[in-house]
CSV table of C-alpha atoms in Angstrom, one decimal:
chain,number,residue,atom,x,y,z
A,14,MET,CA,57.9,-24.0,20.8
A,15,GLY,CA,58.9,-27.2,22.3
A,16,GLY,CA,58.7,-25.8,25.8
A,17,VAL,CA,55.2,-24.4,25.1
A,18,SER,CA,54.0,-27.7,23.6
A,19,PHE,CA,55.4,-29.5,26.7
A,20,ALA,CA,53.6,-27.1,29.0
A,21,PHE,CA,50.3,-27.5,27.3
A,22,LEU,CA,50.7,-31.3,27.2
A,23,MET,CA,51.3,-31.3,30.9
A,24,ILE,CA,48.2,-29.1,31.5
A,25,TYR,CA,46.2,-31.5,29.4
A,26,TYR,CA,47.6,-34.6,31.2
A,27,LEU,CA,47.2,-33.2,34.7
A,28,ASP,CA,43.9,-31.5,33.9
A,29,PRO,CA,44.0,-29.1,36.9
A,30,SER,CA,41.0,-27.0,38.1
A,31,VAL,CA,41.0,-23.3,37.2
A,32,LEU,CA,42.0,-22.4,40.8
A,33,SER,CA,45.0,-24.9,40.7
A,34,GLY,CA,46.1,-23.7,37.3
A,35,VAL,CA,46.1,-20.0,38.3
A,36,SER,CA,47.8,-20.9,41.5
A,37,CYS,CA,50.6,-22.8,39.6
A,38,PHE,CA,51.0,-20.0,37.0
A,39,VAL,CA,51.4,-17.4,39.8
A,40,MET,CA,53.8,-19.7,41.6
A,41,PHE,CA,55.9,-20.1,38.4
A,42,MET,CA,55.8,-16.3,37.9
A,43,CYS,CA,57.0,-15.7,41.5
A,44,LEU,CA,59.8,-18.3,41.0
A,45,ALA,CA,60.9,-16.5,37.8
A,46,ASP,CA,60.7,-13.1,39.5
A,47,TYR,CA,63.0,-14.5,42.2
A,48,LEU,CA,65.5,-16.4,39.9
A,49,VAL,CA,65.8,-14.3,36.9
A,50,PRO,CA,67.6,-11.4,38.6
A,51,ALA,CA,69.9,-13.7,40.3
A,52,LEU,CA,70.8,-15.9,37.3
A,53,ALA,CA,70.8,-13.4,34.4
A,54,PRO,CA,74.1,-11.8,35.2
A,55,ARG,CA,75.8,-15.2,35.4
A,56,ILE,CA,74.3,-16.4,32.2
A,57,PHE,CA,74.5,-13.4,30.0
A,58,GLY,CA,77.1,-11.1,31.7
A,59,SER,CA,76.4,-7.4,32.1
A,60,ASN,CA,79.5,-6.3,30.2
A,61,LYS,CA,78.5,-8.1,27.0
A,62,TRP,CA,75.9,-5.5,25.9
A,63,THR,CA,76.9,-4.1,22.5
A,64,THR,CA,75.7,-1.2,20.4
A,65,GLU,CA,74.1,-3.8,18.0
A,66,GLN,CA,72.0,-5.2,20.8
A,67,GLN,CA,71.1,-1.8,22.0
A,68,GLN,CA,69.9,-0.9,18.4
A,69,ARG,CA,67.9,-4.2,18.3
A,70,PHE,CA,66.4,-3.3,21.7
A,71,HIS,CA,65.3,0.1,20.5
A,72,GLU,CA,63.8,-1.5,17.4
A,73,ILE,CA,61.8,-3.9,19.5
A,74,CYS,CA,60.6,-1.1,21.7
A,75,SER,CA,59.5,1.0,18.6
A,76,ASN,CA,57.7,-2.1,17.2
A,77,LEU,CA,55.8,-2.4,20.5
A,78,VAL,CA,54.8,1.2,20.4
A,79,LYS,CA,53.7,0.9,16.8
A,80,THR,CA,51.6,-2.2,17.7
A,81,ARG,CA,50.0,-0.3,20.5
A,82,ARG,CA,49.1,2.6,18.2
A,83,ARG,CA,47.6,0.1,15.7
A,84,ILE,CA,45.4,-1.5,18.4
A,85,ILE,CA,44.3,1.9,19.5
A,86,GLY,CA,43.6,2.9,15.9
A,87,TRP,CA,41.4,-0.2,15.5
A,88,TRP,CA,39.6,0.5,18.7
A,89,LYS,CA,38.9,4.1,17.6
A,90,ARG,CA,37.7,2.8,14.2
A,91,ILE,CA,35.3,0.4,15.9
A,92,PHE,CA,33.8,3.2,18.0
A,93,THR,CA,33.6,5.5,14.9
A,94,LEU,CA,31.6,2.7,13.1
A,95,LYS,CA,29.4,2.5,16.1
A,96,GLU,CA,28.7,6.2,16.1
A,97,GLU,CA,28.3,6.7,12.3
A,98,LYS,CA,26.7,3.3,11.3
A,99,PRO,CA,25.2,1.7,14.4
A,100,LYS,CA,23.3,-1.0,12.4
A,101,MET,CA,26.5,-2.0,10.5
A,102,TYR,CA,28.3,-2.1,13.8
A,103,PHE,CA,25.7,-4.1,15.5
A,104,MET,CA,25.5,-6.7,12.6
A,105,THR,CA,29.3,-6.9,12.3
A,106,MET,CA,29.8,-7.4,16.1
A,107,LEU,CA,26.9,-9.9,16.2
A,108,CYS,CA,28.3,-12.0,13.3
A,109,SER,CA,31.8,-11.8,14.5
A,110,LEU,CA,31.0,-12.8,18.1
A,111,ALA,CA,28.7,-15.6,16.9
A,112,GLY,CA,31.5,-17.0,14.7
A,113,ILE,CA,33.9,-16.8,17.6
A,114,ALA,CA,31.3,-18.6,19.9
A,115,TRP,CA,30.8,-21.3,17.3
A,116,VAL,CA,34.6,-21.9,17.0
A,117,GLY,CA,34.8,-21.9,20.8
A,118,GLN,CA,32.0,-24.5,20.9
A,119,GLN,CA,33.6,-26.8,18.3
A,120,VAL,CA,37.2,-26.6,19.5
A,121,HIS,CA,38.5,-27.7,23.0
A,122,ASN,CA,39.6,-24.6,25.1
A,123,LEU,CA,43.0,-26.0,25.8
A,124,PHE,CA,43.8,-26.7,22.1
A,125,LEU,CA,42.4,-23.3,21.1
A,126,THR,CA,44.6,-21.7,23.7
A,127,TYR,CA,47.6,-23.6,22.4
A,128,LEU,CA,47.0,-22.5,18.8
A,129,ILE,CA,46.6,-18.9,19.9
A,130,VAL,CA,49.8,-19.0,22.1
A,131,SER,CA,51.7,-20.8,19.2
A,132,PHE,CA,50.5,-18.2,16.6
A,133,LEU,CA,51.6,-15.4,18.9
A,134,LEU,CA,55.1,-17.0,19.4
A,135,LEU,CA,55.4,-17.5,15.7
A,136,PHE,CA,54.1,-14.1,14.7
A,137,PRO,CA,57.3,-12.2,14.7
A,138,GLY,CA,59.0,-14.7,12.4
A,139,LEU,CA,55.9,-14.8,10.1
A,140,ASN,CA,55.9,-11.0,10.0
A,141,GLN,CA,59.6,-10.8,9.3
A,142,HIS,CA,59.4,-13.2,6.4
A,143,GLY,CA,56.4,-11.3,4.9
A,144,ILE,CA,53.9,-14.0,5.2
A,145,ILE,CA,51.5,-11.9,7.4
A,146,THR,CA,51.7,-9.0,4.9
A,147,LYS,CA,51.1,-11.3,2.0
A,148,TYR,CA,47.9,-12.8,3.3
A,149,VAL,CA,46.7,-9.6,4.9
A,150,GLY,CA,47.1,-8.0,1.4
A,151,MET,CA,45.2,-10.9,-0.2
A,152,ALA,CA,42.4,-10.5,2.3
A,153,LYS,CA,42.2,-6.7,1.6
A,154,ARG,CA,42.1,-7.2,-2.1
A,155,GLU,CA,39.2,-9.7,-1.8
A,156,ILE,CA,37.3,-7.4,0.6
A,157,ASN,CA,37.8,-4.5,-1.9
A,158,LYS,CA,36.5,-6.8,-4.8
A,159,LEU,CA,33.4,-7.6,-2.7
A,160,LEU,CA,32.8,-3.9,-2.0
A,161,LYS,CA,33.2,-2.9,-5.6
A,162,GLN,CA,30.8,-5.6,-6.7
A,163,LYS,CA,28.3,-4.4,-4.1
A,164,GLU,CA,28.7,-0.8,-5.3
A,165,LYS,CA,28.1,-1.9,-8.9
A,166,LYS,CA,24.9,-3.7,-7.9
A,167,ASN,CA,23.6,-0.5,-6.1
A,168,GLU,CA,24.2,1.6,-9.2
């Protein structure tokens, strides 16, 4: 987290143009592509790979596959909503995108990017401690309450 905070602080301080920022990012990626294969065996050692690490690696890979499947599932749900209830889809997308545009207008782009990157870096720990599950569950219960209230009004 400290490295990410430092990187964003430097970007804020230097205030590079988009072209300079992309150029520096690609330059650091090329540098990492060159240095990581050379330095990794010296730092980690190739003979230190244990079965526990192998199991952890398989767990990480399976979690990535599950995440990909969830994203594809949400994508399919959105298109199913578009086909079955086009007005609901239109209003949902319109309100969601308007809300995102409003947040984007109110919050500085770099700070917003910093918050998103920080959340993505902290997400595995939040998920492991059950915080994400807790709040998603609370949101689902509230949405279900609202939907049940709407159904009672319609009856």
